Short mmCIF file of C-alpha atoms and ligand atoms in Angstrom, two decimals:
data_model
loop_
_atom_site.label_atom_id
_atom_site.label_comp_id
_atom_site.label_asym_id
_atom_site.label_seq_id
_atom_site.Cartn_x
_atom_site.Cartn_y
_atom_site.Cartn_z
CA MET A 6 9.16 -56.30 -24.97
CA LYS A 7 9.25 -57.60 -28.30
CA LYS A 8 6.54 -56.13 -30.97
CA GLY A 9 4.50 -57.33 -32.85
CA LYS A 10 2.82 -56.23 -36.32
CA LYS A 11 1.68 -52.76 -36.93
CA LEU A 12 -1.73 -52.58 -36.18
CA TYR A 13 -2.50 -48.69 -37.35
CA GLU A 14 -0.52 -46.00 -38.45
CA GLY A 15 -1.24 -42.45 -37.99
CA LYS A 16 0.18 -39.33 -38.38
CA ALA A 17 2.69 -38.50 -35.19
CA LYS A 18 1.96 -42.21 -33.63
CA ILE A 19 2.14 -45.78 -34.93
CA LEU A 20 0.26 -49.00 -32.82
CA TYR A 21 1.86 -52.20 -32.94
CA ALA A 22 0.26 -55.59 -31.19
CA ALA A 23 1.84 -56.23 -27.73
CA PRO A 24 2.23 -59.99 -26.59
CA ASP A 25 -0.69 -60.01 -24.21
CA LYS A 26 -3.93 -59.87 -25.89
CA GLY A 27 -5.97 -56.64 -25.51
CA THR A 28 -3.03 -54.95 -25.21
CA ALA A 29 -0.90 -52.65 -27.73
CA ILE A 30 2.09 -51.13 -27.81
CA GLN A 31 2.02 -47.11 -28.51
CA HIS A 32 4.84 -45.56 -30.38
CA PHE A 33 5.55 -41.93 -30.86
CA LYS A 34 6.87 -40.69 -34.14
CA ASP A 35 8.60 -37.32 -34.64
CA ASP A 36 6.48 -36.49 -37.17
CA ALA A 37 4.64 -33.06 -37.09
CA THR A 38 2.12 -32.24 -39.30
CA ALA A 39 -0.65 -29.30 -39.46
CA PHE A 40 -3.12 -27.97 -42.02
CA ASN A 41 -4.93 -31.83 -42.79
CA ASN A 42 -1.60 -32.71 -43.95
CA GLN A 43 -0.77 -30.07 -45.63
CA LYS A 44 2.29 -28.80 -43.50
CA LYS A 45 4.76 -31.69 -42.42
CA ALA A 46 8.23 -31.81 -40.91
CA ILE A 47 10.40 -34.02 -38.78
CA ILE A 48 11.61 -32.68 -35.60
CA GLU A 49 13.82 -35.01 -33.62
CA GLY A 50 13.44 -35.33 -30.03
CA LYS A 51 9.54 -34.41 -30.45
CA GLY A 52 8.35 -38.07 -30.22
CA ILE A 53 10.39 -38.62 -26.85
CA LEU A 54 8.96 -35.38 -25.04
CA ASN A 55 5.33 -35.90 -26.23
CA ASN A 56 6.04 -39.79 -24.86
CA ARG A 57 7.18 -38.69 -21.23
CA ILE A 58 4.57 -35.55 -21.07
CA SER A 59 1.69 -38.28 -22.37
CA GLU A 60 2.62 -40.39 -19.67
CA HIS A 61 2.82 -37.68 -16.97
CA ILE A 62 -0.80 -36.53 -17.90
CA LEU A 63 -2.46 -39.73 -18.22
CA SER A 64 -0.68 -41.38 -14.71
CA SER A 65 -1.84 -38.16 -13.27
CA LEU A 66 -5.14 -38.51 -14.43
CA ASN A 67 -5.17 -42.63 -13.65
CA HIS A 68 -4.47 -41.01 -9.79
CA ILE A 69 -7.72 -39.25 -9.40
CA GLY A 70 -9.97 -42.04 -11.03
CA ILE A 71 -9.83 -41.37 -14.52
CA GLU A 72 -9.53 -44.58 -16.34
CA THR A 73 -6.61 -44.29 -19.30
CA HIS A 74 -5.16 -46.41 -21.86
CA LEU A 75 -2.29 -45.78 -20.14
CA ILE A 76 -0.43 -49.22 -18.86
CA LYS A 77 3.30 -47.84 -18.73
CA ARG A 78 6.16 -46.35 -20.51
CA ILE A 79 8.40 -49.08 -21.59
CA ASN A 80 11.33 -46.72 -23.49
CA MET A 81 12.23 -43.11 -24.51
CA ARG A 82 9.46 -43.80 -27.35
CA GLU A 83 6.83 -46.42 -26.66
CA GLN A 84 3.87 -46.88 -24.40
CA LEU A 85 2.36 -50.62 -23.32
CA ILE A 86 -1.63 -49.37 -23.46
CA LYS A 87 -4.91 -50.69 -23.37
CA LEU A 88 -6.36 -51.92 -26.75
CA VAL A 89 -9.38 -49.93 -27.45
CA GLU A 90 -11.65 -49.03 -30.25
CA ILE A 91 -11.54 -45.13 -30.98
CA ILE A 92 -15.38 -43.54 -30.96
CA PRO A 93 -14.33 -41.71 -34.03
CA ILE A 94 -14.99 -37.97 -32.41
CA GLU A 95 -12.64 -35.91 -30.76
CA PHE A 96 -13.52 -34.12 -28.19
CA ILE A 97 -11.97 -30.22 -27.97
CA ILE A 98 -12.24 -28.60 -24.97
CA ARG A 99 -11.41 -24.74 -24.99
CA ASN A 100 -10.78 -22.39 -21.83
CA ILE A 101 -9.89 -19.24 -23.78
CA ALA A 102 -10.78 -17.86 -27.83
CA THR A 103 -8.65 -18.80 -30.78
CA GLY A 104 -7.75 -21.10 -32.98
CA SER A 105 -10.40 -22.75 -35.63
CA LEU A 106 -13.10 -21.21 -33.00
CA THR A 107 -12.20 -17.19 -33.90
CA LYS A 108 -12.06 -18.03 -37.44
CA ARG A 109 -15.30 -19.93 -37.29
CA LEU A 110 -17.11 -16.89 -35.67
CA GLY A 111 -15.29 -14.47 -35.14
CA ILE A 112 -14.71 -14.69 -31.41
CA GLU A 113 -12.04 -11.91 -30.47
CA GLU A 114 -8.53 -14.12 -30.26
CA GLY A 115 -7.76 -14.52 -25.77
CA THR A 116 -11.12 -13.61 -25.22
CA ILE A 117 -11.33 -16.02 -21.72
CA LEU A 118 -14.98 -17.82 -21.86
CA GLU A 119 -17.09 -17.75 -19.46
CA LYS A 120 -17.48 -21.60 -18.77
CA PRO A 121 -15.63 -23.99 -20.59
CA LEU A 122 -16.68 -25.15 -24.43
CA LEU A 123 -16.77 -28.39 -25.13
CA GLU A 124 -17.18 -29.31 -28.91
CA PHE A 125 -17.55 -32.10 -30.79
CA CYS A 126 -15.49 -32.90 -34.30
CA TYR A 127 -16.51 -35.96 -36.21
CA LYS A 128 -12.75 -37.48 -36.58
CA ASP A 129 -11.88 -38.33 -40.50
CA ASP A 130 -8.65 -36.41 -42.03
CA SER A 131 -10.40 -36.82 -45.17
CA LEU A 132 -12.84 -34.49 -44.61
CA GLY A 133 -10.84 -32.15 -42.25
CA ASP A 134 -12.61 -33.29 -38.73
CA PRO A 135 -15.85 -31.12 -39.65
CA LEU A 136 -17.27 -29.93 -36.52
CA ILE A 137 -20.25 -32.17 -35.32
CA ALA A 138 -23.50 -31.28 -33.32
CA ARG A 139 -25.03 -34.16 -29.86
CA GLU A 140 -27.63 -35.24 -32.76
CA HIS A 141 -24.89 -35.78 -35.26
CA ILE A 142 -23.51 -38.42 -32.69
CA TYR A 143 -26.76 -39.63 -31.66
CA ALA A 144 -28.08 -39.89 -35.18
CA PHE A 145 -24.92 -42.12 -37.18
CA ASN A 146 -24.69 -43.87 -33.84
CA TYR A 147 -21.30 -42.83 -33.28
CA CYS A 148 -21.61 -43.19 -29.05
CA ASP A 149 -25.06 -43.75 -27.16
CA VAL A 150 -26.56 -41.14 -24.56
CA LYS A 151 -25.67 -42.76 -21.93
CA THR A 152 -21.61 -42.94 -23.20
CA LEU A 153 -22.17 -39.33 -24.10
CA ASN A 154 -23.01 -38.16 -21.14
CA PHE A 155 -20.42 -40.14 -19.44
CA ILE A 156 -17.19 -39.21 -21.27
CA THR A 157 -19.02 -35.14 -21.31
CA ASN A 158 -18.57 -35.36 -17.89
CA GLN A 159 -14.80 -36.90 -18.00
CA CYS A 160 -13.56 -33.34 -20.29
CA PHE A 161 -14.87 -31.33 -17.82
CA ARG A 162 -12.94 -33.10 -15.10
CA ILE A 163 -9.73 -33.55 -17.11
CA ASN A 164 -10.39 -30.22 -17.62
CA ASP A 165 -10.44 -28.64 -13.73
CA PHE A 166 -7.50 -30.83 -12.93
CA LEU A 167 -5.42 -30.01 -15.92
CA GLN A 168 -6.05 -26.25 -16.13
CA GLY A 169 -5.16 -26.34 -12.20
CA MET A 170 -1.93 -28.55 -12.80
CA PHE A 171 -0.53 -26.11 -15.61
CA LYS A 172 -1.55 -23.01 -13.46
CA GLY A 173 0.61 -23.87 -10.92
CA ILE A 174 3.91 -24.24 -13.20
CA GLY A 175 2.83 -20.68 -14.74
CA ILE A 176 0.81 -22.21 -17.78
CA LYS A 177 -2.43 -21.13 -19.05
CA LEU A 178 -4.44 -24.55 -20.89
CA VAL A 179 -5.97 -22.89 -23.68
CA ASP A 180 -7.66 -25.51 -25.47
CA PHE A 181 -7.38 -29.39 -26.48
CA LYS A 182 -8.57 -32.24 -27.80
CA LEU A 183 -9.14 -35.58 -26.15
CA GLU A 184 -9.94 -39.08 -27.69
CA PHE A 185 -12.04 -41.83 -25.56
CA GLY A 186 -11.83 -45.55 -26.74
CA ARG A 187 -13.98 -48.64 -25.82
CA THR A 188 -12.22 -51.63 -23.95
CA ARG A 189 -13.54 -54.98 -25.90
CA LYS A 190 -15.93 -57.41 -23.98
CA ASN A 191 -13.90 -60.49 -22.76
CA GLU A 192 -10.63 -58.75 -23.27
CA SER A 193 -8.44 -58.04 -20.05
CA GLY A 194 -10.39 -60.00 -18.27
CA SER A 195 -13.21 -57.89 -18.35
CA THR A 196 -16.90 -58.88 -19.51
CA THR A 197 -17.99 -55.45 -19.91
CA GLU A 198 -16.96 -52.62 -21.86
CA LYS A 199 -15.35 -49.53 -20.48
CA ILE A 200 -14.28 -46.09 -21.52
CA LEU A 201 -11.19 -45.15 -21.41
CA LEU A 202 -9.10 -41.76 -22.15
CA ALA A 203 -7.01 -42.90 -24.82
CA ASP A 204 -5.02 -41.03 -27.84
CA GLU A 205 -1.78 -38.62 -25.49
CA ILE A 206 -2.34 -35.04 -24.13
CA SER A 207 0.61 -33.38 -24.93
CA PRO A 208 1.97 -30.13 -26.54
CA ASP A 209 1.05 -31.78 -30.14
CA THR A 210 -2.85 -31.73 -28.59
CA CYS A 211 -2.94 -28.78 -26.04
CA ARG A 212 -2.52 -25.01 -26.95
CA LEU A 213 -0.47 -24.05 -23.56
CA TRP A 214 0.62 -20.37 -23.42
CA ASP A 215 3.77 -18.94 -20.68
CA ALA A 216 1.12 -17.49 -18.19
CA THR A 217 3.23 -14.52 -17.78
CA SER A 218 3.96 -13.60 -21.56
CA GLU A 219 1.59 -16.03 -23.66
CA LYS A 220 5.09 -17.04 -25.50
CA LYS A 221 3.19 -20.30 -27.39
CA LEU A 222 4.83 -23.97 -25.72
CA ASP A 223 3.04 -25.94 -28.16
CA LYS A 224 2.54 -27.23 -31.41
CA ASP A 225 1.34 -23.84 -33.10
CA ILE A 226 5.56 -22.76 -32.93
CA PHE A 227 5.32 -25.46 -35.79
CA ARG A 228 1.85 -24.42 -37.44
CA LYS A 229 2.47 -20.75 -37.39
CA ASP A 230 6.45 -21.40 -37.50
CA LEU A 231 6.79 -19.35 -34.22
CA GLY A 232 10.34 -20.57 -33.67
CA ASN A 233 11.82 -23.89 -32.20
CA LEU A 234 9.26 -26.26 -31.51
CA ILE A 235 11.49 -28.89 -29.00
CA LYS A 236 12.63 -25.74 -26.93
CA GLY A 237 8.63 -25.16 -26.64
CA TYR A 238 7.76 -28.74 -25.48
CA GLN A 239 11.15 -29.20 -23.39
CA GLU A 240 9.80 -26.20 -21.25
CA VAL A 241 6.74 -27.83 -20.43
CA ALA A 242 8.57 -30.99 -19.73
CA ARG A 243 10.79 -28.98 -17.77
CA ARG A 244 8.09 -26.84 -15.53
CA LEU A 245 6.01 -30.82 -15.32
CA ASP A 246 9.23 -31.66 -13.43
CA ILE A 247 9.94 -34.58 -15.43
CA LEU A 248 12.64 -33.14 -17.74
CA HIS A 249 16.23 -32.20 -16.76
CA GLU A 250 17.89 -28.53 -17.46
CA GLN A 251 18.72 -28.82 -21.18
CA THR A 252 22.09 -27.48 -22.20
CA ASN A 253 21.92 -28.50 -25.57
CA ILE A 254 18.97 -26.77 -27.36
CA ARG A 255 19.43 -27.31 -31.16
CA PRO A 256 17.16 -25.66 -34.04
CA ILE A 257 14.10 -27.30 -35.60
CA LYS A 258 16.18 -28.75 -37.93
CA PHE A 259 19.17 -30.13 -37.37
CA THR A 260 20.44 -33.81 -38.37
CA LYS A 261 21.84 -35.29 -34.82
CA PRO A 262 19.71 -36.49 -32.23
CA ILE A 263 19.16 -34.26 -29.47
CA ALA A 264 20.36 -35.16 -25.85
CA VAL A 265 16.59 -35.55 -24.59
CA LYS A 266 17.07 -36.83 -20.66
CA ILE A 267 14.14 -38.49 -18.98
CA LYS A 268 14.21 -39.14 -15.37
CA LYS A 269 13.71 -42.07 -14.14
CA LYS A 270 10.53 -43.44 -12.33
P1 5GP B 323 -8.23 -25.72 -33.66
O1 5GP B 323 -10.25 -26.55 -33.62
O2 5GP B 323 -8.36 -24.82 -32.52
O3 5GP B 323 -7.78 -26.05 -34.48
O4 5GP B 323 -8.34 -26.52 -32.15
C1 5GP B 323 -8.51 -27.02 -30.62
C2 5GP B 323 -7.47 -28.03 -30.21
O5 5GP B 323 -7.75 -28.95 -30.42
C3 5GP B 323 -6.23 -27.31 -29.85
O6 5GP B 323 -5.19 -27.93 -28.66
C4 5GP B 323 -5.19 -28.55 -30.91
O7 5GP B 323 -4.00 -29.09 -31.30
C5 5GP B 323 -6.48 -29.70 -30.71
N1 5GP B 323 -6.38 -30.77 -32.20
C6 5GP B 323 -7.50 -30.72 -32.65
N2 5GP B 323 -7.83 -31.28 -33.65
C7 5GP B 323 -6.61 -31.67 -33.78
C8 5GP B 323 -5.89 -33.01 -34.32
O8 5GP B 323 -6.35 -33.51 -34.89
N3 5GP B 323 -4.23 -33.51 -33.72
C9 5GP B 323 -3.77 -32.88 -32.63
N4 5GP B 323 -2.66 -33.38 -32.74
N5 5GP B 323 -4.74 -31.76 -32.45
C10 5GP B 323 -6.24 -31.24 -32.58
#
C-alpha cells in the first residue's frame, strides 16, 4: 500500500495518509521514551512486536463489539486504520496500585484495588499529561457527558475482557492507558460521528506482570532498567500465541535487527 504524506509523528508511532479517504497508515517505531521524554532509546524490534500485539488485542476487542480504529495490519510495522480525531484525554484503568498512583497518594505498591479505578489525564506532553477531573473535561469541552459515559463504559468492558485474556496466559493486567477518537462526519460513508478505540494496546501502554513471579513484561523494564525489554515483549507475544519460539534473543542495545517471526493469519 502506497504511503502518503506524514500526518503526525509521535514518540512511538508515525501516521501517514493512506489512499482511501478517512483512513491512515499507523507506523510503529522502535523508539522508547519515558519520564516525559527525558529517557530515550531505540530498541530494535519493539515496533514490530507492538504492531503485532496491538493488532491481536484490538481485533479481539472488535470480536466482542468494541469498535476500534483498526482496519488491518498491512506489514510488520504498519496498520491501516480509520482516521479519527483523538479526544485529548488518556484514560488510565488500574487494577493494582503502582506507578504514579502510589507516588501521588502514598498507596502501598501492589495493593489490589477493590474495583478497577478509572483516571483521566489531559494529553499534553508539555504539561506532563496532568491528572484531571470529570469536571475539567466538561468545563473545557474535551467531550460531552454522553460521550464520556460511553467511553467510561467501554473502558470497564475492555478491562474485564483483557484481564480475563491475560489471566488465561498467566499475566496480571496491572494497569493500562486507552485513547479514543471521533470519526469525522461524512467520511468512510458515515453520516454520524462514532467514538472508536484508537492508538494502541501493547506492553508500551500496559503494565503486565507474570502472575506467579510478578516479573515485569512491559515498558517498566525500560523505565526502571530491569533488563531486556524485547525479551519481555516477546514473552507476552509468545503467550498470546502470535510469536513462534524465539531462538535468538539479543540484549537491549545491539546493532543488527533481531529476527522476529510473525505468524501469518
Ligand atoms: P502511570 O500513571 O502509573 O505512570 O501509568 C499508568 C498506566 O498507563 C501504565 O500502564 C502506563 O504504561 C500507561 N500510560 C500512562 N501514560 C502513558 C503515556 O503517555 N504513554 C504510554 N505509552 N503509556 C502511558
